[in-house]
PDB file of C-alpha atoms and ligand atoms in Angstrom:
ATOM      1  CA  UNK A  23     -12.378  10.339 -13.736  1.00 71.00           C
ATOM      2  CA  UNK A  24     -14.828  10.553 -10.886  1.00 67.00           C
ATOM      3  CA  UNK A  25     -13.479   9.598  -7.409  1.00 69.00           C
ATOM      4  CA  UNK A  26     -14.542   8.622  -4.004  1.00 72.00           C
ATOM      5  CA  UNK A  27     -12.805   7.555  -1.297  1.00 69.00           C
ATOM      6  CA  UNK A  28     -12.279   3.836  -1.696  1.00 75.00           C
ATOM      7  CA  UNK A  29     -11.128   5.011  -5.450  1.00 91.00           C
ATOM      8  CA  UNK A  30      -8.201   3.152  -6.621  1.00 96.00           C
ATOM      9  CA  UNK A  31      -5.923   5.774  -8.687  1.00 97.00           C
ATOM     10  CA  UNK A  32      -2.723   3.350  -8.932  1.00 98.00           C
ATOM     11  CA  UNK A  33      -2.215  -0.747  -8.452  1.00 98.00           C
ATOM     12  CA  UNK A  34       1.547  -1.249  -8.648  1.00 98.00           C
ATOM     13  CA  UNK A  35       2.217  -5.027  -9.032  1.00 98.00           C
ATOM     14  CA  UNK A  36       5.196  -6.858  -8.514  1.00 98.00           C
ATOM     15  CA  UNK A  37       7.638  -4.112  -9.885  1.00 98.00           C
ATOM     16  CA  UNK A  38      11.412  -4.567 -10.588  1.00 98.00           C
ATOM     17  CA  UNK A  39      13.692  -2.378 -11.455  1.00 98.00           C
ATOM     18  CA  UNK A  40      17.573  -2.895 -12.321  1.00 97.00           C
ATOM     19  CA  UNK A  41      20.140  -1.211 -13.602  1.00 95.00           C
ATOM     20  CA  UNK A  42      22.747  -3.162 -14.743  1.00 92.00           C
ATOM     21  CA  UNK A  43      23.731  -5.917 -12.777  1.00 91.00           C
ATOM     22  CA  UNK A  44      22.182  -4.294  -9.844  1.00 91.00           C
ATOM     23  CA  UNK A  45      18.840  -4.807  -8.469  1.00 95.00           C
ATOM     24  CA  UNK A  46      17.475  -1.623  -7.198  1.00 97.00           C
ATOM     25  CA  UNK A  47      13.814  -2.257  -6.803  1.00 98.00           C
ATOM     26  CA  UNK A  48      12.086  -5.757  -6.196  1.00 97.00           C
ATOM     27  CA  UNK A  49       8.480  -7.010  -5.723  1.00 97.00           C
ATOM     28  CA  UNK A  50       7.213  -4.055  -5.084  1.00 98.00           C
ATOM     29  CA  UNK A  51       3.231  -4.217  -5.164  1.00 97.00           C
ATOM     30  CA  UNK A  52       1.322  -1.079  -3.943  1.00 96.00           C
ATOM     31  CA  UNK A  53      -2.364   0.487  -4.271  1.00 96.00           C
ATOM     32  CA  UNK A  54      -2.698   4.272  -3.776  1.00 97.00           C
ATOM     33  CA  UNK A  55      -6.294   5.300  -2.988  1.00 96.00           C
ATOM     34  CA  UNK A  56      -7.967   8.510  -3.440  1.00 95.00           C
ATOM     35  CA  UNK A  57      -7.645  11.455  -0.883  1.00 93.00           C
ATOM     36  CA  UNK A  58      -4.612   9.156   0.960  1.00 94.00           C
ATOM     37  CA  UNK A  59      -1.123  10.798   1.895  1.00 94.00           C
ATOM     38  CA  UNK A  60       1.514   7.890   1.295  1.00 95.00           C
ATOM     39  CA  UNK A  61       4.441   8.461   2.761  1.00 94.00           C
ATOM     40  CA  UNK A  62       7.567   6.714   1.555  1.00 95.00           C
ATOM     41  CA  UNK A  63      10.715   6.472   3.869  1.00 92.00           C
ATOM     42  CA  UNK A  64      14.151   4.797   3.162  1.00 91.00           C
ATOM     43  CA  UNK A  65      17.666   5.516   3.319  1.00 90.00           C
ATOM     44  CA  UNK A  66      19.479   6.907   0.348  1.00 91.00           C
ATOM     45  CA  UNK A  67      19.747   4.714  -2.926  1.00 94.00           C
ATOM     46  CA  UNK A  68      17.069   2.435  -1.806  1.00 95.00           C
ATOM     47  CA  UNK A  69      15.218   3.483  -4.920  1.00 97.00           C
ATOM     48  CA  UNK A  70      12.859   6.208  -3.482  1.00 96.00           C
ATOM     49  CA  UNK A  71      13.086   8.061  -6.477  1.00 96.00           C
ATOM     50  CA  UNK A  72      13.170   5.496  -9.209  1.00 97.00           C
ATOM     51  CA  UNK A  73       9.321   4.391  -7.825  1.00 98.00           C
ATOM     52  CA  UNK A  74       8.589   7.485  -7.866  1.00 98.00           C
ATOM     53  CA  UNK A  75       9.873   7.884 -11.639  1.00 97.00           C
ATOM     54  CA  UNK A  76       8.223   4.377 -12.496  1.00 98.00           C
ATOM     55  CA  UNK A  77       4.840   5.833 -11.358  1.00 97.00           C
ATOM     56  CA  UNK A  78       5.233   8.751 -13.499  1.00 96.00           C
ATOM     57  CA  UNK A  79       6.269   6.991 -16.662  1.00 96.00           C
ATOM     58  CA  UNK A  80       9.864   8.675 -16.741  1.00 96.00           C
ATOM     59  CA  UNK A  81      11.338   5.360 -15.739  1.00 97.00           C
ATOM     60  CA  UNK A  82      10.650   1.982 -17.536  1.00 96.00           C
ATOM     61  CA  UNK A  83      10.324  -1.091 -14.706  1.00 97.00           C
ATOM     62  CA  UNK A  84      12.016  -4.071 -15.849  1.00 97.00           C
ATOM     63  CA  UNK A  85       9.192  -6.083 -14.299  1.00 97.00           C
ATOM     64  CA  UNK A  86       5.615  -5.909 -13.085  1.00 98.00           C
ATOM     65  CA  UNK A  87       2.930  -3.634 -13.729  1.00 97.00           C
ATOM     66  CA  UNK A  88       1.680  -0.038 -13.405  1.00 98.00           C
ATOM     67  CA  UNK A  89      -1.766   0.189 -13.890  1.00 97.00           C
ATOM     68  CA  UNK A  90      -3.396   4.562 -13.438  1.00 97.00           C
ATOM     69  CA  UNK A  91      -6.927   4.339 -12.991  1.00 97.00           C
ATOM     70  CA  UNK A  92      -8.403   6.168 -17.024  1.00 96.00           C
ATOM     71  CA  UNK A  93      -8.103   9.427 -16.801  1.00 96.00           C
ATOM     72  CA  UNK A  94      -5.837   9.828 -14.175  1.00 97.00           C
ATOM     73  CA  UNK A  95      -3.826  13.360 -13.523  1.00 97.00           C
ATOM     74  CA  UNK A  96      -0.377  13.355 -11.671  1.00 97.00           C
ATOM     75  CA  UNK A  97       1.460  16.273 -10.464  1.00 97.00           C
ATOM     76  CA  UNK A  98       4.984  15.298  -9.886  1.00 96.00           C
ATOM     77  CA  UNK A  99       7.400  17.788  -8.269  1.00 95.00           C
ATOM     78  CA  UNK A 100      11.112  16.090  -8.769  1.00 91.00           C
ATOM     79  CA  UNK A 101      13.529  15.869  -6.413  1.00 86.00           C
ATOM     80  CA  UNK A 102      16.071  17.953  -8.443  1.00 81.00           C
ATOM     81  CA  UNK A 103      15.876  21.227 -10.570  1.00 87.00           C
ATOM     82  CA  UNK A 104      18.285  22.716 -11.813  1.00 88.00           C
ATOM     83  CA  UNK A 105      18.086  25.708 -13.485  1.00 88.00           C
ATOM     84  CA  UNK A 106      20.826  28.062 -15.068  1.00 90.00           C
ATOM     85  CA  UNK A 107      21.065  31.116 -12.992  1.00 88.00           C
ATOM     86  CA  UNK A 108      22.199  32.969 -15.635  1.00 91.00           C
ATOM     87  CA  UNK A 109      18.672  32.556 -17.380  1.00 90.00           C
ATOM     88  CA  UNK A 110      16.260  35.434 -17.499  1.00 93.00           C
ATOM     89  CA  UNK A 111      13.199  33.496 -16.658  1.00 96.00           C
ATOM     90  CA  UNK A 112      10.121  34.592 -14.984  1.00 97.00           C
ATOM     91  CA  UNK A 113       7.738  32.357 -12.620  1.00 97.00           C
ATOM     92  CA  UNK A 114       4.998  33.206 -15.056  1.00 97.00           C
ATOM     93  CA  UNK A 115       7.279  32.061 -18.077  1.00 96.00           C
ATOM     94  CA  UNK A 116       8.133  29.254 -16.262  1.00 96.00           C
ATOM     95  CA  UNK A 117       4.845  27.887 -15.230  1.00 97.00           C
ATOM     96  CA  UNK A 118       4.481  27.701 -19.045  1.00 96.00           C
ATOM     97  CA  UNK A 119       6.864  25.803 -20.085  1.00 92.00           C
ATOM     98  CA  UNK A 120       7.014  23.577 -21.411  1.00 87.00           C
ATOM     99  CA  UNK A 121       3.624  24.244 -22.407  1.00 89.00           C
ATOM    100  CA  UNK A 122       1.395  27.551 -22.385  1.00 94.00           C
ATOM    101  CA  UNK A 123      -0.982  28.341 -19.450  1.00 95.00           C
ATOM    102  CA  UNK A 124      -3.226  30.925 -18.856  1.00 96.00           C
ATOM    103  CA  UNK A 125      -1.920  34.008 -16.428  1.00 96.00           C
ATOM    104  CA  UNK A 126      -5.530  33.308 -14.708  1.00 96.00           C
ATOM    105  CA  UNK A 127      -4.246  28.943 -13.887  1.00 96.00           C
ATOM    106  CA  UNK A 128      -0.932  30.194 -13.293  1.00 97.00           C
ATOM    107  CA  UNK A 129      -2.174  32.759 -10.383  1.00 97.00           C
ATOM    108  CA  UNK A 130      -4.532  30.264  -9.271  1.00 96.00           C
ATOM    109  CA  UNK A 131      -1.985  27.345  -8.756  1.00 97.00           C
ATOM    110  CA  UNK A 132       0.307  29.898  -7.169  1.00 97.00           C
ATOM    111  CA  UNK A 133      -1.941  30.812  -4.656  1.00 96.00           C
ATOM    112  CA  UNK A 134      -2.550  27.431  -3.724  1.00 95.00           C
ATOM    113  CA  UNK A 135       0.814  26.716  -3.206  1.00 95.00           C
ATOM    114  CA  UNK A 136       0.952  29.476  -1.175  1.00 93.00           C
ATOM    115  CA  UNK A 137       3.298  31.155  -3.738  1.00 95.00           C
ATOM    116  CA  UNK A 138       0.576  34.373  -5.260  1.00 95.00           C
ATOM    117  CA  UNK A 139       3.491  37.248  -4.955  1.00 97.00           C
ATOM    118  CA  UNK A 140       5.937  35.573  -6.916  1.00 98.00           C
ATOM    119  CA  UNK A 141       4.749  35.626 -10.047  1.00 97.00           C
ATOM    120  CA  UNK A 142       6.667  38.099 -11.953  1.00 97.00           C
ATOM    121  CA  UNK A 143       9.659  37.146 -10.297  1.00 97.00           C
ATOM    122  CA  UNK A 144      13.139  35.781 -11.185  1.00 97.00           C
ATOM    123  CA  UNK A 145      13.252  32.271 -10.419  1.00 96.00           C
ATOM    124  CA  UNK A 146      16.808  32.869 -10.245  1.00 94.00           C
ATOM    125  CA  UNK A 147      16.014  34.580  -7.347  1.00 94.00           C
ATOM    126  CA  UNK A 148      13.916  32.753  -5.300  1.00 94.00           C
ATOM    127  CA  UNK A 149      14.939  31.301  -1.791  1.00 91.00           C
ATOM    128  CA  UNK A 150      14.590  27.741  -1.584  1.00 89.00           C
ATOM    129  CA  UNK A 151      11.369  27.710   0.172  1.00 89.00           C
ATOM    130  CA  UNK A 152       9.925  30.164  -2.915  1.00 93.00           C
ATOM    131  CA  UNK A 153      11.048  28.157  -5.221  1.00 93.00           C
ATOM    132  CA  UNK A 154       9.794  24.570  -3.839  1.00 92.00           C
ATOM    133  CA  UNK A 155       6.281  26.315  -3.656  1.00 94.00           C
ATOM    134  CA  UNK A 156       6.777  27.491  -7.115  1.00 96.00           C
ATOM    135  CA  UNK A 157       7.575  23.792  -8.025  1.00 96.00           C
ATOM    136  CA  UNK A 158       4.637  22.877  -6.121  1.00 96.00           C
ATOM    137  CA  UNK A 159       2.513  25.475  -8.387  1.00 97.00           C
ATOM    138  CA  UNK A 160       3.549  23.808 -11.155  1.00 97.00           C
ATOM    139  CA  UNK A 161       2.679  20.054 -10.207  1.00 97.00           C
ATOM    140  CA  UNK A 162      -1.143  21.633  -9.266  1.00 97.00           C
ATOM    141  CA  UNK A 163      -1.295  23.269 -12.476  1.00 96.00           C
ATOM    142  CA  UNK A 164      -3.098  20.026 -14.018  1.00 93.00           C
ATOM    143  CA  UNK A 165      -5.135  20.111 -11.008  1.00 94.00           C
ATOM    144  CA  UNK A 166      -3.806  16.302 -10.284  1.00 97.00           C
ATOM    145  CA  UNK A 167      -6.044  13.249  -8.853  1.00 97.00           C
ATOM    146  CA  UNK A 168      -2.141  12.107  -7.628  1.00 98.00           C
ATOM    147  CA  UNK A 169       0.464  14.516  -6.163  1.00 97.00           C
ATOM    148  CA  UNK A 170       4.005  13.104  -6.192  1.00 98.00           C
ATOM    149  CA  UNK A 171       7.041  14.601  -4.068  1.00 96.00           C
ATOM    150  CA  UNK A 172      10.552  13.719  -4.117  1.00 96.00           C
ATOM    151  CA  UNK A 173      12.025  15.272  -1.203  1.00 92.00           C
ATOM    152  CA  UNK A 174      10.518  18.544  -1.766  1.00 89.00           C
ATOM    153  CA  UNK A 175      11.516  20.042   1.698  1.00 86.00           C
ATOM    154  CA  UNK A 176      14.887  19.258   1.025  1.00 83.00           C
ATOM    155  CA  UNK A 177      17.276  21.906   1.353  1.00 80.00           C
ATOM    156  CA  UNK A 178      14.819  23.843   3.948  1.00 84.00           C
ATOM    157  CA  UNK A 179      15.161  24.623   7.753  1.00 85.00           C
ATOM    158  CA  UNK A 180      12.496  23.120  10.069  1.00 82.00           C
ATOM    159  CA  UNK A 181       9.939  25.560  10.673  1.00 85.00           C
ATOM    160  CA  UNK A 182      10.102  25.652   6.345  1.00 86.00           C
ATOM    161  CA  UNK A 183       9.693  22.215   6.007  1.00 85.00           C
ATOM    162  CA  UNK A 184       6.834  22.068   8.419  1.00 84.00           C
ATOM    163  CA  UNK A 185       4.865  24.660   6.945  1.00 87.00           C
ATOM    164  CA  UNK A 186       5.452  23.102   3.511  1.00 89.00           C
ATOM    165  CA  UNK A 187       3.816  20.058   4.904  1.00 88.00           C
ATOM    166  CA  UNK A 188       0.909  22.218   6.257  1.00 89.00           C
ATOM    167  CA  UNK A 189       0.413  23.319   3.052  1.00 91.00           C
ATOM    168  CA  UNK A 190       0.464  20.031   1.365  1.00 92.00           C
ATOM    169  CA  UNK A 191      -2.247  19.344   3.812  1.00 91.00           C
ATOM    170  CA  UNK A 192      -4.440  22.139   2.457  1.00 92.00           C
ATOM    171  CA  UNK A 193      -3.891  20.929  -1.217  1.00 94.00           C
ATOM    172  CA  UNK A 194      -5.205  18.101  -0.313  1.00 94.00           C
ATOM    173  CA  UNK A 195      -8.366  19.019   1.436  1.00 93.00           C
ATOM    174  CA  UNK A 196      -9.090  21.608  -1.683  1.00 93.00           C
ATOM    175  CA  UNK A 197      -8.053  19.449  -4.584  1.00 93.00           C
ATOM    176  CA  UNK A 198      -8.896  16.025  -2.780  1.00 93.00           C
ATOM    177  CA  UNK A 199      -5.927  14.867  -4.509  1.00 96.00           C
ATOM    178  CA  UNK A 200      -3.666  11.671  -3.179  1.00 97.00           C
ATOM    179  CA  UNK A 201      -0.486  12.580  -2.461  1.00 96.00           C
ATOM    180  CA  UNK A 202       2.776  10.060  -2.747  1.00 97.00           C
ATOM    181  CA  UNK A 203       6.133  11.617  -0.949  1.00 95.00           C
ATOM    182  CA  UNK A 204       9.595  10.894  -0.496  1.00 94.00           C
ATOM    183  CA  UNK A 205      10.317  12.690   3.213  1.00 88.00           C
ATOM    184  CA  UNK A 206      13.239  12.548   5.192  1.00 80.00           C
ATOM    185  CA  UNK A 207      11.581  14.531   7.637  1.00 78.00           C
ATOM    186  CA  UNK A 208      10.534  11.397   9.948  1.00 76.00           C
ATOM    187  CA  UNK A 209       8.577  13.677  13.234  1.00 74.00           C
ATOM    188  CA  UNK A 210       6.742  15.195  10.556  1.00 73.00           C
ATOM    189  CA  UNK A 211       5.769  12.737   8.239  1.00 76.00           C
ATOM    190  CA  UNK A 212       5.048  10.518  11.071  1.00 76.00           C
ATOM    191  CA  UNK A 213       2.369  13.368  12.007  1.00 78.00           C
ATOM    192  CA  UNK A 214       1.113  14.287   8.358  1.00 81.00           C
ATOM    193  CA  UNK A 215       0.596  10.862   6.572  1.00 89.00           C
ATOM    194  CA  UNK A 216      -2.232   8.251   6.853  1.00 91.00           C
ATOM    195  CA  UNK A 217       0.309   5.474   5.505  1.00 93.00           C
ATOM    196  CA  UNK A 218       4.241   5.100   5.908  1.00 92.00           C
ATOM    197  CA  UNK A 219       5.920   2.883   3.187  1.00 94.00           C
ATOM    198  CA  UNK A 220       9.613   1.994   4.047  1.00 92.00           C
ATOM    199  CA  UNK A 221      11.280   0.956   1.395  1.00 94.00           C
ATOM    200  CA  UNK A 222      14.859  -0.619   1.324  1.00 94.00           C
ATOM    201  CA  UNK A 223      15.324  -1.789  -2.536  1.00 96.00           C
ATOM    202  CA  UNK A 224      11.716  -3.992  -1.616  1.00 96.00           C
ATOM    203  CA  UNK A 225       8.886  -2.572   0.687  1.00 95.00           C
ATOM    204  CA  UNK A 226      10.683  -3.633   4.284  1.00 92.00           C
ATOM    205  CA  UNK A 227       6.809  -3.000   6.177  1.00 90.00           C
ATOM    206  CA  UNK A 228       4.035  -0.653   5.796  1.00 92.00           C
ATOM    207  CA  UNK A 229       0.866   0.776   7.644  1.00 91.00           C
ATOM    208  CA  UNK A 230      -0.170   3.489   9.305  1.00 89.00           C
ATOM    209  CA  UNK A 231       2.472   5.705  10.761  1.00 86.00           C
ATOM    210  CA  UNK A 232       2.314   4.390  14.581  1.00 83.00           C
ATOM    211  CA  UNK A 233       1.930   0.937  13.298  1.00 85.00           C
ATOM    212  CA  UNK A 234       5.381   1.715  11.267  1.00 84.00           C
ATOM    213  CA  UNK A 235       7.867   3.089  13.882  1.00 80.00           C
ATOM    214  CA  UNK A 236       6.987  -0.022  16.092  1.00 81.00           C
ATOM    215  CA  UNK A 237       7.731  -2.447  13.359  1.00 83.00           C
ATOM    216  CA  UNK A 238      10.940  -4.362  13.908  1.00 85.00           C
ATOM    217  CA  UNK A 239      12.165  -3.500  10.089  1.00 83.00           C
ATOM    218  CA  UNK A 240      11.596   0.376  10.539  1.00 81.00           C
ATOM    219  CA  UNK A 241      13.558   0.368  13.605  1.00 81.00           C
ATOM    220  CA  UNK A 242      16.715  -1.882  12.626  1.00 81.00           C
ATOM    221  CA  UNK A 243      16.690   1.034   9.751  1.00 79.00           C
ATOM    222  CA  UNK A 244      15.725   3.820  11.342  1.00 75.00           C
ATOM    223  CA  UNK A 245      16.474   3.209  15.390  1.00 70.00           C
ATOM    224  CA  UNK A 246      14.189   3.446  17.888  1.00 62.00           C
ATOM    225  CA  UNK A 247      14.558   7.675  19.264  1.00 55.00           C
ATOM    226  CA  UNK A 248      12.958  10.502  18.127  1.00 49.00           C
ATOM    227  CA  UNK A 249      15.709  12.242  16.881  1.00 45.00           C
ATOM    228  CA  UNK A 250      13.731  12.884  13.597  1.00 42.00           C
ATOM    229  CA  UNK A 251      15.732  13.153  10.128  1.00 36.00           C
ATOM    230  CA  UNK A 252      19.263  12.993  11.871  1.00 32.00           C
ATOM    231  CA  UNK A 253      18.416   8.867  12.849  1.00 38.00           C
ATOM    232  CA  UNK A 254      17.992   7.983   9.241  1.00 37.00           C
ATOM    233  CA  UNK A 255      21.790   8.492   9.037  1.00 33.00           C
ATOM    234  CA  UNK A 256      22.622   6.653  12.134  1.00 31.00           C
ATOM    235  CA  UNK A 257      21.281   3.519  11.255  1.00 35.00           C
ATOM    236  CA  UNK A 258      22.753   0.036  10.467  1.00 37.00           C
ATOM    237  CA  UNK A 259      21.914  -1.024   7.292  1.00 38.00           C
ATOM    238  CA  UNK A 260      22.693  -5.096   8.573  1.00 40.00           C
ATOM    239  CA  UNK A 261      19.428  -5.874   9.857  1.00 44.00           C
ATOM    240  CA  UNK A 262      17.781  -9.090   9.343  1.00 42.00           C
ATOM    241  CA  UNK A 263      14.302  -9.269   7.874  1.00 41.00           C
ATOM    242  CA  UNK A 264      13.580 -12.548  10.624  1.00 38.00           C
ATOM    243  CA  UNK A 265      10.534 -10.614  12.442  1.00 38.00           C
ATOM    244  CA  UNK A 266       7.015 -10.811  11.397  1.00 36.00           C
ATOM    245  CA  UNK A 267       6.044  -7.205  10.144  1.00 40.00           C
ATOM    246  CA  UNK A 268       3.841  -4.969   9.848  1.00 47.00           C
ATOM    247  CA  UNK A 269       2.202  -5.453   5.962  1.00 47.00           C
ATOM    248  CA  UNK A 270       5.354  -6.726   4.629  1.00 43.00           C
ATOM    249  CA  UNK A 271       5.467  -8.992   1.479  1.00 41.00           C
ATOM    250  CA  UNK A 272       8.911 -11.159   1.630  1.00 35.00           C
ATOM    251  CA  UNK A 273      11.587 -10.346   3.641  1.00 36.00           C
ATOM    252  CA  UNK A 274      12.405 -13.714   5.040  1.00 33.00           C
ATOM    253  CA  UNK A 275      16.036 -12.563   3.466  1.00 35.00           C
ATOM    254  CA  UNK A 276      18.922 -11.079   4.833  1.00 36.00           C
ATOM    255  CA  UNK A 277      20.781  -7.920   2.846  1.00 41.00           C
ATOM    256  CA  UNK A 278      23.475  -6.040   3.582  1.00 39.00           C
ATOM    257  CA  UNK A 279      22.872  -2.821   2.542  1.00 40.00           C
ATOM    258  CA  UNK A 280      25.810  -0.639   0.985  1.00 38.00           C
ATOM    259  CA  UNK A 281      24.440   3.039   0.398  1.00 38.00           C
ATOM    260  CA  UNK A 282      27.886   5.243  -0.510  1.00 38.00           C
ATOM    261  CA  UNK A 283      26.277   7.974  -0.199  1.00 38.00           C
ATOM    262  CA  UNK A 284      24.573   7.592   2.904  1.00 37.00           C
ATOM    263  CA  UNK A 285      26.360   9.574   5.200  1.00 36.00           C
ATOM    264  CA  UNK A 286      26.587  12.702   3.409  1.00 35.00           C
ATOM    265  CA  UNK A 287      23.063  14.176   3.627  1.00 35.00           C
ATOM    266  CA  UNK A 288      23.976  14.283   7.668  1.00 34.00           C
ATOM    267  CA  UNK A 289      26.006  17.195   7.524  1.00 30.00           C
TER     268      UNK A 289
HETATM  269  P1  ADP B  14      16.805   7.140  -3.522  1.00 54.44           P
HETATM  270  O1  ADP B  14      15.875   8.110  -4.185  1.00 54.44           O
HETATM  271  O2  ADP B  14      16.145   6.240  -2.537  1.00 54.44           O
HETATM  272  O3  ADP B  14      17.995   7.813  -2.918  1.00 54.44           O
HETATM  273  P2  ADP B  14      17.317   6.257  -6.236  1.00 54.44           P
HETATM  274  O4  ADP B  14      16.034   5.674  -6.702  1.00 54.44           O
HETATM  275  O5  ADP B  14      17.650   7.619  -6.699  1.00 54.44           O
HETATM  276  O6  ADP B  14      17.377   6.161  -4.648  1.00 54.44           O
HETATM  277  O7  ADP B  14      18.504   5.311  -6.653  1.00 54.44           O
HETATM  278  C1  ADP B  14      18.567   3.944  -6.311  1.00 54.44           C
HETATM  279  C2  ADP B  14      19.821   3.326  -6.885  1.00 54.44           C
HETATM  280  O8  ADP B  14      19.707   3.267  -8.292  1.00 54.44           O
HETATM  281  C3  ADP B  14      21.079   4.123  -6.586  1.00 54.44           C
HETATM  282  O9  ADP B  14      22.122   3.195  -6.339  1.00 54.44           O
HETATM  283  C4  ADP B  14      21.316   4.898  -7.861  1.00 54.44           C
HETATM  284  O10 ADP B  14      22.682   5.149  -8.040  1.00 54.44           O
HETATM  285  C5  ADP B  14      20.783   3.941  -8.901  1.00 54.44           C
HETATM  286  N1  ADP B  14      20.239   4.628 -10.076  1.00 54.44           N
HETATM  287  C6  ADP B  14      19.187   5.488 -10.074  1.00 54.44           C
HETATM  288  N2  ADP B  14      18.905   5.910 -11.320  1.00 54.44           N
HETATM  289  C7  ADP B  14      19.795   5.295 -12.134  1.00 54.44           C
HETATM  290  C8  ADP B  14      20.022   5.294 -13.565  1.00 54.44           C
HETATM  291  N3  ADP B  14      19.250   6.020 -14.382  1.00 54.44           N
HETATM  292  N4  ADP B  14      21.027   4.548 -14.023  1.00 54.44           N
HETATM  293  C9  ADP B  14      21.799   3.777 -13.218  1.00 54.44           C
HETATM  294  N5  ADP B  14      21.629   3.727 -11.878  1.00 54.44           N
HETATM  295  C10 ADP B  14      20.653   4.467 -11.337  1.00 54.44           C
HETATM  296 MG1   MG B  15      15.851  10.139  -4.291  1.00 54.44          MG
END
């Protein structure tokens, strides 16, 4: 596909997604444009990562539509790997699997992820920052029109996460790819991305990042400090959706949110 700016890659329409009995995404409607860096925000279990898995076919939505622009390439780097430590397996080896690359694509998506010495190395081995830029190597080995990232600076300190932002930022500019992520990391995403979704189970307001952290909805979720990734914990979860927002479809509801889990990623 050829692309320009105004490009559409992805229209997401009206999306729904439940398991079970329980309704974990709803009305969801989206367009991601060529070049952009999307941004999505949202405390845990408000189905971050099931969009995420929707857009790259892993997950079937029980309503609405997904529609790629022909042609379209995604690199997707998930929010979870796990790999047996007991495994003998190379970078190199893994880069093709599960399907062979040259040594020349697999040195050239490791340098661009900022990952060219590790090549020959145990991934077994790798710190956590060497082995999200190995991760990253492998999403660019298709050379995508769409990066996707689930949390990918998860498990890093600050001054790791912010360079791996930096360096998304590069990708970008060389591959003039879009690029869709799940952050936690609210200073910096607020600094690195043209557009902030924040999503609570439906899209609670979107826009560009200043336009977000004055919106009414981002703030009942997310308070109103600076105290980056440690507020998203803080948060009450019984806001009221009563507020015009930002680019918000339908939230004239109330919801009280129950996240088990959300308390744990604070430690
Ligand atoms: P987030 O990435 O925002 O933390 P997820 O998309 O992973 O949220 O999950 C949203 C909700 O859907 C959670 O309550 C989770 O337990 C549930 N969920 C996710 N995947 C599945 C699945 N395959 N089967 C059943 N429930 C799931
Ligand atoms: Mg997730």
């Amino acid at each position: 596909m050829t692309q320009s700016k105004d490009t559409t890659l992805t229209r997401i329409t009206d999306l729904g997604v439940q398991f079970g009995d329980a309704p974990v995404l709803r009305n969801i409607s989206l367009t991601l444009r060529a070049g952009e860096i999307t941004t999505v925000v949202g405390p845990n279990g408000s189905g971050k990562s099931t969009l995420l898995r929707c857009l790259i076919g892993a997950q079937r939505p029980d309503r609405g539509e997904i529609s790629h622009a022909p042609g379209l390439r995604i690199g997707y780097v998930p929010q979870k790997l796990h790999i047996d430590p007991t495994l003998p397996l190379t970078v190199a080896r893994f880069l093709s699997l599960p399907s062979r690359v040259s040594a020349a694509a697999a040195r050239e998506a490791l340098d661009r992820a900022g990952a060219g010495d590790l090549y020959g190395r145990q991934m077994a081995r790798l710190s956590g920052g060497q082995f999200q830029r190995v991760l990253l190597a492998r999403a660019l080995l298709s050379r995508p029109h769409l990066l996707i990232l689930d949390e990918a600076t998860q498990g890093l300190d600050q001054p790791g996460a912010a360079a791996f932002y930096q360096r998304i930022e590069q990708v970008r500019a060389e591959l003039g790819c879009a690029v869709l992520m799940v952050s936690h990391d609210l200073h910096v995403v607020m600094a690195a991305s043209d557009r902030v979704i924040c999503l609570n189970g439906h899209i609670c307001c979107e826009g560009a990042p200043e336009q977000v952290a004055q919106a009414e909805e981002y703030r009942a979720l997310f308070g109103t400090g600076t105290q980056g990734a440690l507020a998203l914990y803080r948060h009450d979860h019984n806001h009221r959706h009563d507020h015009d927002h930002v680019h918000g479809p339908g939230c004239a509801h109330d919801h009280d949110h129950d996240h088990p889990h959300d308390h744990e990623a604070a430690e």
